Amino acid sequence: MAQKGQEEFAATGKRKTAIARVRLRKGSGAIVVNHKALEEYFGRATLPIVVQQPFGVTQTEKQFDAAVKVSGGGPSGQAEAIRHGIARALLLVNPEFRKGLKGAGYLTRDPRAKERKKYGHKKARKSFQYSKR
């Protein structure tokens, strides 16, 4: 996707019920999530680190600006969805990044999600207390 003479790379990342739409553009390394700065959007100090991991693997820190729209899920699921989206967008930038990103596990969509609640149970697997009499 080209916009105003500048190349833009778009990708989607997913984790649990979170979906992140990522747009990468050459820049100074600014990451904006839902119109807020990365550190401002995530309250915990560890989640911005998770989001920036694909840039570290490909040695592209401070080379791309990322504009992200993320919805659904909780903070950690959103952070991992953004990481997945950034990794997929970096693959569009340079296909040679594939080996490093794949080895780190950032291109694999993590399929783990919450198991549904079953009838006759309190939660997915937890039962009500058994009473013999």
mmCIF file with all atom_site columns, N, CA and C in Angstrom, residues 84-114:
data_model
loop_
_atom_site.group_PDB
_atom_site.id
_atom_site.type_symbol
_atom_site.label_atom_id
_atom_site.label_alt_id
_atom_site.label_comp_id
_atom_site.label_asym_id
_atom_site.label_entity_id
_atom_site.label_seq_id
_atom_site.pdbx_PDB_ins_code
_atom_site.Cartn_x
_atom_site.Cartn_y
_atom_site.Cartn_z
_atom_site.occupancy
_atom_site.B_iso_or_equiv
_atom_site.pdbx_formal_charge
_atom_site.auth_seq_id
_atom_site.auth_comp_id
_atom_site.auth_asym_id
_atom_site.auth_atom_id
_atom_site.pdbx_PDB_model_num
ATOM 1  N N  . HIS A 1 84  ? 2.455   -10.019 16.899 1.00 0.00 ? 84  HIS A N  1
ATOM 2  C CA . HIS A 1 84  ? 2.189   -10.890 15.742 1.00 0.00 ? 84  HIS A CA 1
ATOM 3  C C  . HIS A 1 84  ? 1.997   -10.052 14.478 1.00 0.00 ? 84  HIS A C  1
ATOM 4  N N  . GLY A 1 85  ? 1.254   -8.959  14.581 1.00 0.00 ? 85  GLY A N  1
ATOM 5  C CA . GLY A 1 85  ? 1.016   -8.092  13.431 1.00 0.00 ? 85  GLY A CA 1
ATOM 6  C C  . GLY A 1 85  ? 2.284   -7.401  12.954 1.00 0.00 ? 85  GLY A C  1
ATOM 7  N N  . ILE A 1 86  ? 3.119   -6.936  13.879 1.00 0.00 ? 86  ILE A N  1
ATOM 8  C CA . ILE A 1 86  ? 4.378   -6.281  13.508 1.00 0.00 ? 86  ILE A CA 1
ATOM 9  C C  . ILE A 1 86  ? 5.301   -7.272  12.805 1.00 0.00 ? 86  ILE A C  1
ATOM 10 N N  . ALA A 1 87  ? 5.354   -8.498  13.317 1.00 0.00 ? 87  ALA A N  1
ATOM 11 C CA . ALA A 1 87  ? 6.206   -9.522  12.697 1.00 0.00 ? 87  ALA A CA 1
ATOM 12 C C  . ALA A 1 87  ? 5.752   -9.817  11.272 1.00 0.00 ? 87  ALA A C  1
ATOM 13 N N  . ARG A 1 88  ? 4.442   -9.895  11.055 1.00 0.00 ? 88  ARG A N  1
ATOM 14 C CA . ARG A 1 88  ? 3.920   -10.169 9.709  1.00 0.00 ? 88  ARG A CA 1
ATOM 15 C C  . ARG A 1 88  ? 4.157   -8.989  8.773  1.00 0.00 ? 88  ARG A C  1
ATOM 16 N N  . ALA A 1 89  ? 4.082   -7.770  9.306  1.00 0.00 ? 89  ALA A N  1
ATOM 17 C CA . ALA A 1 89  ? 4.345   -6.587  8.481  1.00 0.00 ? 89  ALA A CA 1
ATOM 18 C C  . ALA A 1 89  ? 5.826   -6.498  8.117  1.00 0.00 ? 89  ALA A C  1
ATOM 19 N N  . LEU A 1 90  ? 6.716   -6.840  9.055  1.00 0.00 ? 90  LEU A N  1
ATOM 20 C CA . LEU A 1 90  ? 8.151   -6.834  8.769  1.00 0.00 ? 90  LEU A CA 1
ATOM 21 C C  . LEU A 1 90  ? 8.502   -7.849  7.685  1.00 0.00 ? 90  LEU A C  1
ATOM 22 N N  . LEU A 1 91  ? 7.736   -8.919  7.622  1.00 0.00 ? 91  LEU A N  1
ATOM 23 C CA . LEU A 1 91  ? 7.949   -9.928  6.577  1.00 0.00 ? 91  LEU A CA 1
ATOM 24 C C  . LEU A 1 91  ? 7.639   -9.352  5.201  1.00 0.00 ? 91  LEU A C  1
ATOM 25 N N  . LEU A 1 92  ? 6.674   -8.437  5.139  1.00 0.00 ? 92  LEU A N  1
ATOM 26 C CA . LEU A 1 92  ? 6.358   -7.765  3.877  1.00 0.00 ? 92  LEU A CA 1
ATOM 27 C C  . LEU A 1 92  ? 7.464   -6.780  3.493  1.00 0.00 ? 92  LEU A C  1
ATOM 28 N N  . VAL A 1 93  ? 8.099   -6.186  4.502  1.00 0.00 ? 93  VAL A N  1
ATOM 29 C CA . VAL A 1 93  ? 9.197   -5.250  4.258  1.00 0.00 ? 93  VAL A CA 1
ATOM 30 C C  . VAL A 1 93  ? 10.373  -5.982  3.623  1.00 0.00 ? 93  VAL A C  1
ATOM 31 N N  . ASN A 1 94  ? 10.754  -7.104  4.238  1.00 0.00 ? 94  ASN A N  1
ATOM 32 C CA . ASN A 1 94  ? 11.905  -7.870  3.748  1.00 0.00 ? 94  ASN A CA 1
ATOM 33 C C  . ASN A 1 94  ? 11.666  -9.358  4.027  1.00 0.00 ? 94  ASN A C  1
ATOM 34 N N  . PRO A 1 95  ? 11.475  -10.179 2.995  1.00 0.00 ? 95  PRO A N  1
ATOM 35 C CA . PRO A 1 95  ? 11.233  -11.615 3.198  1.00 0.00 ? 95  PRO A CA 1
ATOM 36 C C  . PRO A 1 95  ? 12.405  -12.354 3.858  1.00 0.00 ? 95  PRO A C  1
ATOM 37 N N  . GLU A 1 96  ? 13.595  -11.751 3.869  1.00 0.00 ? 96  GLU A N  1
ATOM 38 C CA . GLU A 1 96  ? 14.748  -12.389 4.508  1.00 0.00 ? 96  GLU A CA 1
ATOM 39 C C  . GLU A 1 96  ? 14.642  -12.393 6.034  1.00 0.00 ? 96  GLU A C  1
ATOM 40 N N  . PHE A 1 97  ? 13.728  -11.608 6.594  1.00 0.00 ? 97  PHE A N  1
ATOM 41 C CA . PHE A 1 97  ? 13.512  -11.590 8.038  1.00 0.00 ? 97  PHE A CA 1
ATOM 42 C C  . PHE A 1 97  ? 12.812  -12.857 8.523  1.00 0.00 ? 97  PHE A C  1
ATOM 43 N N  . ARG A 1 98  ? 12.291  -13.663 7.591  1.00 0.00 ? 98  ARG A N  1
ATOM 44 C CA . ARG A 1 98  ? 11.462  -14.810 7.948  1.00 0.00 ? 98  ARG A CA 1
ATOM 45 C C  . ARG A 1 98  ? 12.163  -15.787 8.901  1.00 0.00 ? 98  ARG A C  1
ATOM 46 N N  . LYS A 1 99  ? 13.418  -16.113 8.630  1.00 0.00 ? 99  LYS A N  1
ATOM 47 C CA . LYS A 1 99  ? 14.122  -17.108 9.438  1.00 0.00 ? 99  LYS A CA 1
ATOM 48 C C  . LYS A 1 99  ? 14.209  -16.694 10.906 1.00 0.00 ? 99  LYS A C  1
ATOM 49 N N  . GLY A 1 100 ? 14.596  -15.455 11.159 1.00 0.00 ? 100 GLY A N  1
ATOM 50 C CA . GLY A 1 100 ? 14.717  -14.972 12.532 1.00 0.00 ? 100 GLY A CA 1
ATOM 51 C C  . GLY A 1 100 ? 13.371  -14.876 13.240 1.00 0.00 ? 100 GLY A C  1
ATOM 52 N N  . LEU A 1 101 ? 12.366  -14.343 12.534 1.00 0.00 ? 101 LEU A N  1
ATOM 53 C CA . LEU A 1 101 ? 11.037  -14.185 13.129 1.00 0.00 ? 101 LEU A CA 1
ATOM 54 C C  . LEU A 1 101 ? 10.382  -15.537 13.394 1.00 0.00 ? 101 LEU A C  1
ATOM 55 N N  . LYS A 1 102 ? 10.546  -16.461 12.456 1.00 0.00 ? 102 LYS A N  1
ATOM 56 C CA . LYS A 1 102 ? 9.968   -17.799 12.609 1.00 0.00 ? 102 LYS A CA 1
ATOM 57 C C  . LYS A 1 102 ? 10.662  -18.538 13.751 1.00 0.00 ? 102 LYS A C  1
ATOM 58 N N  . GLY A 1 103 ? 11.989  -18.405 13.831 1.00 0.00 ? 103 GLY A N  1
ATOM 59 C CA . GLY A 1 103 ? 12.740  -19.055 14.903 1.00 0.00 ? 103 GLY A CA 1
ATOM 60 C C  . GLY A 1 103 ? 12.356  -18.553 16.283 1.00 0.00 ? 103 GLY A C  1
ATOM 61 N N  . ALA A 1 104 ? 12.042  -17.277 16.380 1.00 0.00 ? 104 ALA A N  1
ATOM 62 C CA . ALA A 1 104 ? 11.616  -16.691 17.655 1.00 0.00 ? 104 ALA A CA 1
ATOM 63 C C  . ALA A 1 104 ? 10.157  -17.014 17.965 1.00 0.00 ? 104 ALA A C  1
ATOM 64 N N  . GLY A 1 105 ? 9.410   -17.499 16.978 1.00 0.00 ? 105 GLY A N  1
ATOM 65 C CA . GLY A 1 105 ? 8.004   -17.877 17.190 1.00 0.00 ? 105 GLY A CA 1
ATOM 66 C C  . GLY A 1 105 ? 7.022   -16.736 17.048 1.00 0.00 ? 105 GLY A C  1
ATOM 67 N N  . TYR A 1 106 ? 7.425   -15.645 16.400 1.00 0.00 ? 106 TYR A N  1
ATOM 68 C CA . TYR A 1 106 ? 6.552   -14.476 16.294 1.00 0.00 ? 106 TYR A CA 1
ATOM 69 C C  . TYR A 1 106 ? 5.600   -14.542 15.105 1.00 0.00 ? 106 TYR A C  1
ATOM 70 N N  . LEU A 1 107 ? 5.825   -15.452 14.165 1.00 0.00 ? 107 LEU A N  1
ATOM 71 C CA . LEU A 1 107 ? 4.941   -15.554 13.007 1.00 0.00 ? 107 LEU A CA 1
ATOM 72 C C  . LEU A 1 107 ? 3.811   -16.549 13.227 1.00 0.00 ? 107 LEU A C  1
ATOM 73 N N  . THR A 1 108 ? 3.926   -17.371 14.269 1.00 0.00 ? 108 THR A N  1
ATOM 74 C CA . THR A 1 108 ? 2.905   -18.380 14.549 1.00 0.00 ? 108 THR A CA 1
ATOM 75 C C  . THR A 1 108 ? 1.775   -17.737 15.332 1.00 0.00 ? 108 THR A C  1
ATOM 76 N N  . ARG A 1 109 ? 0.546   -17.932 14.859 1.00 0.00 ? 109 ARG A N  1
ATOM 77 C CA . ARG A 1 109 ? -0.630  -17.434 15.566 1.00 0.00 ? 109 ARG A CA 1
ATOM 78 C C  . ARG A 1 109 ? -0.886  -18.387 16.724 1.00 0.00 ? 109 ARG A C  1
ATOM 79 N N  . ASP A 1 110 ? -0.774  -17.898 17.957 1.00 0.00 ? 110 ASP A N  1
ATOM 80 C CA . ASP A 1 110 ? -0.958  -18.740 19.142 1.00 0.00 ? 110 ASP A CA 1
ATOM 81 C C  . ASP A 1 110 ? -2.422  -19.153 19.233 1.00 0.00 ? 110 ASP A C  1
ATOM 82 N N  . PRO A 1 111 ? -2.743  -20.456 19.086 1.00 0.00 ? 111 PRO A N  1
ATOM 83 C CA . PRO A 1 111 ? -4.147  -20.880 19.010 1.00 0.00 ? 111 PRO A CA 1
ATOM 84 C C  . PRO A 1 111 ? -4.838  -21.016 20.364 1.00 0.00 ? 111 PRO A C  1
ATOM 85 N N  . ARG A 1 112 ? -4.082  -20.853 21.453 1.00 0.00 ? 112 ARG A N  1
ATOM 86 C CA . ARG A 1 112 ? -4.702  -21.063 22.766 1.00 0.00 ? 112 ARG A CA 1
ATOM 87 C C  . ARG A 1 112 ? -5.744  -19.988 23.058 1.00 0.00 ? 112 ARG A C  1
ATOM 88 N N  . ALA A 1 113 ? -6.903  -20.435 23.468 1.00 0.00 ? 113 ALA A N  1
ATOM 89 C CA . ALA A 1 113 ? -7.989  -19.517 23.830 1.00 0.00 ? 113 ALA A CA 1
ATOM 90 C C  . ALA A 1 113 ? -8.760  -20.135 24.991 1.00 0.00 ? 113 ALA A C  1
ATOM 91 N N  . LYS A 1 114 ? -9.620  -19.363 25.616 1.00 0.00 ? 114 LYS A N  1
ATOM 92 C CA . LYS A 1 114 ? -10.380 -19.851 26.753 1.00 0.00 ? 114 LYS A CA 1
ATOM 93 C C  . LYS A 1 114 ? -11.359 -20.930 26.315 1.00 0.00 ? 114 LYS A C  1
#
